[in-house]
Amino acid sequence: QKHGHVEVPAQYQHNGNKLGQWVKTQLSLYHNGNEGNLPVLSAERIYMIKNLALAWGEIPDSTPWEEQFQMLSDYKERFGHTDVPLEWEENAELAQWVNNQRNKFRDLKEGTEGSLNDEQIMMLVSVL
């Protein structure tokens, strides 16, 4: 309300709350539902957020996957490896994303159909 819109930058915090990350997560969950992936937003939450006039259809300059990959690259530059602990409090969203990528990569290796495309696989392999 203060800024007259709900386009919240991903890193925006208000009173210690990571509002930007929350909005980004809601958009990802919403798009998951549209693409047939899990997890998804409940119908009630979609209704409530749409009443805030959140711009669901806008596509950011880079996809959330690419943003997360960049954060992983930054993590590797900082720590010298990509073994982000699942309980890493500094960036819990990145920790969860890395865990999800590990699971998707494992599924691919086991012959299960995965949701990683060839470009994403190559990008992940490049930072290992």
PDB file of C-alpha atoms in Angstrom:
ATOM      1  CA  GLN A   1       0.000   0.000   0.000  1.00  0.00           C
ATOM      2  CA  LYS A   2       2.860   2.360   0.858  1.00  0.00           C
ATOM      3  CA  HIS A   3       4.368   2.063  -2.648  1.00  0.00           C
ATOM      4  CA  GLY A   4       1.080   1.806  -4.553  1.00  0.00           C
ATOM      5  CA  HIS A   5       1.834  -1.614  -6.078  1.00  0.00           C
ATOM      6  CA  VAL A   6       2.678  -5.186  -5.113  1.00  0.00           C
ATOM      7  CA  GLU A   7       5.738  -5.694  -7.317  1.00  0.00           C
ATOM      8  CA  VAL A   8       8.088  -6.664  -4.498  1.00  0.00           C
ATOM      9  CA  PRO A   9      11.816  -7.120  -5.250  1.00  0.00           C
ATOM     10  CA  ALA A  10      12.992 -10.646  -4.341  1.00  0.00           C
ATOM     11  CA  GLN A  11      15.401  -9.407  -1.648  1.00  0.00           C
ATOM     12  CA  TYR A  12      12.969  -6.900  -0.043  1.00  0.00           C
ATOM     13  CA  GLN A  13      12.507  -7.171   3.710  1.00  0.00           C
ATOM     14  CA  HIS A  14      10.069  -5.295   5.945  1.00  0.00           C
ATOM     15  CA  ASN A  15      10.490  -5.291   9.716  1.00  0.00           C
ATOM     16  CA  GLY A  16      12.762  -8.337   9.408  1.00  0.00           C
ATOM     17  CA  ASN A  17      10.219 -10.284   7.331  1.00  0.00           C
ATOM     18  CA  LYS A  18      11.420 -11.546   3.945  1.00  0.00           C
ATOM     19  CA  LEU A  19       8.426 -10.252   2.022  1.00  0.00           C
ATOM     20  CA  GLY A  20      10.169 -10.427  -1.343  1.00  0.00           C
ATOM     21  CA  GLN A  21      11.015 -14.106  -0.912  1.00  0.00           C
ATOM     22  CA  TRP A  22       7.454 -14.843   0.218  1.00  0.00           C
ATOM     23  CA  VAL A  23       5.973 -13.183  -2.881  1.00  0.00           C
ATOM     24  CA  LYS A  24       8.438 -15.014  -5.111  1.00  0.00           C
ATOM     25  CA  THR A  25       7.471 -18.321  -3.488  1.00  0.00           C
ATOM     26  CA  GLN A  26       3.757 -17.609  -3.964  1.00  0.00           C
ATOM     27  CA  LEU A  27       4.335 -16.862  -7.664  1.00  0.00           C
ATOM     28  CA  SER A  28       6.337 -20.074  -8.076  1.00  0.00           C
ATOM     29  CA  LEU A  29       3.611 -22.128  -6.398  1.00  0.00           C
ATOM     30  CA  TYR A  30       0.977 -20.459  -8.561  1.00  0.00           C
ATOM     31  CA  HIS A  31       2.926 -21.212 -11.738  1.00  0.00           C
ATOM     32  CA  ASN A  32       3.476 -24.813 -10.556  1.00  0.00           C
ATOM     33  CA  GLY A  33      -0.278 -25.268 -10.508  1.00  0.00           C
ATOM     34  CA  ASN A  34      -0.611 -23.876 -14.013  1.00  0.00           C
ATOM     35  CA  GLU A  35       2.123 -26.219 -15.263  1.00  0.00           C
ATOM     36  CA  GLY A  36       0.837 -29.324 -13.470  1.00  0.00           C
ATOM     37  CA  ASN A  37       3.724 -29.461 -10.964  1.00  0.00           C
ATOM     38  CA  LEU A  38       3.670 -29.736  -7.183  1.00  0.00           C
ATOM     39  CA  PRO A  39       3.478 -28.026  -4.722  1.00  0.00           C
ATOM     40  CA  VAL A  40       0.713 -25.586  -5.614  1.00  0.00           C
ATOM     41  CA  LEU A  41      -1.258 -22.797  -3.979  1.00  0.00           C
ATOM     42  CA  SER A  42      -4.670 -23.549  -2.566  1.00  0.00           C
ATOM     43  CA  ALA A  43      -7.657 -21.997  -4.323  1.00  0.00           C
ATOM     44  CA  GLU A  44      -8.292 -19.884  -1.225  1.00  0.00           C
ATOM     45  CA  ARG A  45      -4.758 -18.476  -1.229  1.00  0.00           C
ATOM     46  CA  ILE A  46      -4.952 -17.717  -4.977  1.00  0.00           C
ATOM     47  CA  TYR A  47      -8.183 -15.819  -4.379  1.00  0.00           C
ATOM     48  CA  MET A  48      -6.708 -13.829  -1.486  1.00  0.00           C
ATOM     49  CA  ILE A  49      -3.543 -12.920  -3.372  1.00  0.00           C
ATOM     50  CA  LYS A  50      -5.403 -11.998  -6.552  1.00  0.00           C
ATOM     51  CA  ASN A  51      -7.371  -9.543  -4.446  1.00  0.00           C
ATOM     52  CA  LEU A  52      -4.043  -7.829  -3.763  1.00  0.00           C
ATOM     53  CA  ALA A  53      -3.708  -7.371  -7.556  1.00  0.00           C
ATOM     54  CA  LEU A  54      -0.502  -9.366  -7.731  1.00  0.00           C
ATOM     55  CA  ALA A  55       0.654  -9.446 -11.350  1.00  0.00           C
ATOM     56  CA  TRP A  56       0.512 -13.218 -11.886  1.00  0.00           C
ATOM     57  CA  GLY A  57       1.162 -13.151 -15.593  1.00  0.00           C
ATOM     58  CA  GLU A  58       4.356 -11.108 -15.636  1.00  0.00           C
ATOM     59  CA  ILE A  59       7.470 -13.012 -16.540  1.00  0.00           C
ATOM     60  CA  PRO A  60      10.607 -11.746 -14.795  1.00  0.00           C
ATOM     61  CA  ASP A  61      13.806 -11.023 -16.751  1.00  0.00           C
ATOM     62  CA  SER A  62      15.217 -14.318 -15.503  1.00  0.00           C
ATOM     63  CA  THR A  63      13.314 -17.369 -14.374  1.00  0.00           C
ATOM     64  CA  PRO A  64      13.277 -18.333 -10.721  1.00  0.00           C
ATOM     65  CA  TRP A  65      15.399 -21.368 -11.648  1.00  0.00           C
ATOM     66  CA  GLU A  66      18.071 -19.129 -13.163  1.00  0.00           C
ATOM     67  CA  GLU A  67      18.020 -16.831 -10.148  1.00  0.00           C
ATOM     68  CA  GLN A  68      18.484 -19.795  -7.829  1.00  0.00           C
ATOM     69  CA  PHE A  69      21.291 -21.124 -10.019  1.00  0.00           C
ATOM     70  CA  GLN A  70      23.035 -17.743  -9.788  1.00  0.00           C
ATOM     71  CA  MET A  71      22.710 -17.876  -5.993  1.00  0.00           C
ATOM     72  CA  LEU A  72      24.239 -21.376  -6.079  1.00  0.00           C
ATOM     73  CA  SER A  73      27.124 -20.063  -8.210  1.00  0.00           C
ATOM     74  CA  ASP A  74      27.629 -17.238  -5.707  1.00  0.00           C
ATOM     75  CA  TYR A  75      27.562 -19.779  -2.865  1.00  0.00           C
ATOM     76  CA  LYS A  76      30.265 -21.837  -4.598  1.00  0.00           C
ATOM     77  CA  GLU A  77      32.408 -18.745  -5.117  1.00  0.00           C
ATOM     78  CA  ARG A  78      32.050 -17.873  -1.427  1.00  0.00           C
ATOM     79  CA  PHE A  79      32.484 -21.351   0.093  1.00  0.00           C
ATOM     80  CA  GLY A  80      34.345 -23.294  -2.615  1.00  0.00           C
ATOM     81  CA  HIS A  81      31.696 -26.002  -2.998  1.00  0.00           C
ATOM     82  CA  THR A  82      28.001 -26.491  -3.784  1.00  0.00           C
ATOM     83  CA  ASP A  83      27.055 -28.643  -0.780  1.00  0.00           C
ATOM     84  CA  VAL A  84      24.489 -26.202   0.594  1.00  0.00           C
ATOM     85  CA  PRO A  85      23.229 -27.653   3.889  1.00  0.00           C
ATOM     86  CA  LEU A  86      19.480 -28.204   3.906  1.00  0.00           C
ATOM     87  CA  GLU A  87      19.246 -26.369   7.242  1.00  0.00           C
ATOM     88  CA  TRP A  88      21.257 -23.328   6.050  1.00  0.00           C
ATOM     89  CA  GLU A  89      19.492 -20.408   7.740  1.00  0.00           C
ATOM     90  CA  GLU A  90      21.193 -17.653   5.754  1.00  0.00           C
ATOM     91  CA  ASN A  91      19.231 -18.636   2.639  1.00  0.00           C
ATOM     92  CA  ALA A  92      16.736 -21.398   3.381  1.00  0.00           C
ATOM     93  CA  GLU A  93      15.139 -20.967  -0.038  1.00  0.00           C
ATOM     94  CA  LEU A  94      18.443 -21.736  -1.792  1.00  0.00           C
ATOM     95  CA  ALA A  95      19.047 -24.716   0.493  1.00  0.00           C
ATOM     96  CA  GLN A  96      15.636 -26.156  -0.405  1.00  0.00           C
ATOM     97  CA  TRP A  97      16.153 -25.445  -4.105  1.00  0.00           C
ATOM     98  CA  VAL A  98      19.527 -27.241  -4.113  1.00  0.00           C
ATOM     99  CA  ASN A  99      17.929 -30.203  -2.356  1.00  0.00           C
ATOM    100  CA  ASN A 100      15.179 -30.267  -5.010  1.00  0.00           C
ATOM    101  CA  GLN A 101      17.761 -30.162  -7.815  1.00  0.00           C
ATOM    102  CA  ARG A 102      19.651 -33.058  -6.207  1.00  0.00           C
ATOM    103  CA  ASN A 103      16.441 -35.082  -6.118  1.00  0.00           C
ATOM    104  CA  LYS A 104      15.603 -34.251  -9.727  1.00  0.00           C
ATOM    105  CA  PHE A 105      19.141 -35.125 -10.826  1.00  0.00           C
ATOM    106  CA  ARG A 106      18.990 -38.425  -8.905  1.00  0.00           C
ATOM    107  CA  ASP A 107      15.677 -39.248 -10.562  1.00  0.00           C
ATOM    108  CA  LEU A 108      17.250 -38.607 -13.956  1.00  0.00           C
ATOM    109  CA  LYS A 109      20.173 -40.924 -13.157  1.00  0.00           C
ATOM    110  CA  GLU A 110      17.727 -43.633 -12.070  1.00  0.00           C
ATOM    111  CA  GLY A 111      15.876 -43.338 -15.368  1.00  0.00           C
ATOM    112  CA  THR A 112      12.807 -41.643 -13.939  1.00  0.00           C
ATOM    113  CA  GLU A 113      11.421 -38.846 -16.066  1.00  0.00           C
ATOM    114  CA  GLY A 114      12.701 -35.613 -14.603  1.00  0.00           C
ATOM    115  CA  SER A 115      11.740 -31.999 -14.918  1.00  0.00           C
ATOM    116  CA  LEU A 116      15.241 -30.676 -15.643  1.00  0.00           C
ATOM    117  CA  ASN A 117      15.842 -29.656 -19.232  1.00  0.00           C
ATOM    118  CA  ASP A 118      19.161 -30.207 -21.037  1.00  0.00           C
ATOM    119  CA  GLU A 119      20.350 -26.637 -20.444  1.00  0.00           C
ATOM    120  CA  GLN A 120      19.649 -26.868 -16.707  1.00  0.00           C
ATOM    121  CA  ILE A 121      21.486 -30.195 -16.496  1.00  0.00           C
ATOM    122  CA  MET A 122      24.508 -28.716 -18.236  1.00  0.00           C
ATOM    123  CA  MET A 123      24.456 -25.654 -15.961  1.00  0.00           C
ATOM    124  CA  LEU A 124      24.286 -27.820 -12.828  1.00  0.00           C
ATOM    125  CA  VAL A 125      27.080 -30.096 -14.028  1.00  0.00           C
ATOM    126  CA  SER A 126      29.229 -27.009 -14.704  1.00  0.00           C
ATOM    127  CA  VAL A 127      29.260 -26.005 -11.021  1.00  0.00           C
ATOM    128  CA  LEU A 128      29.790 -29.441  -9.490  1.00  0.00           C
TER     129      LEU A 128
END
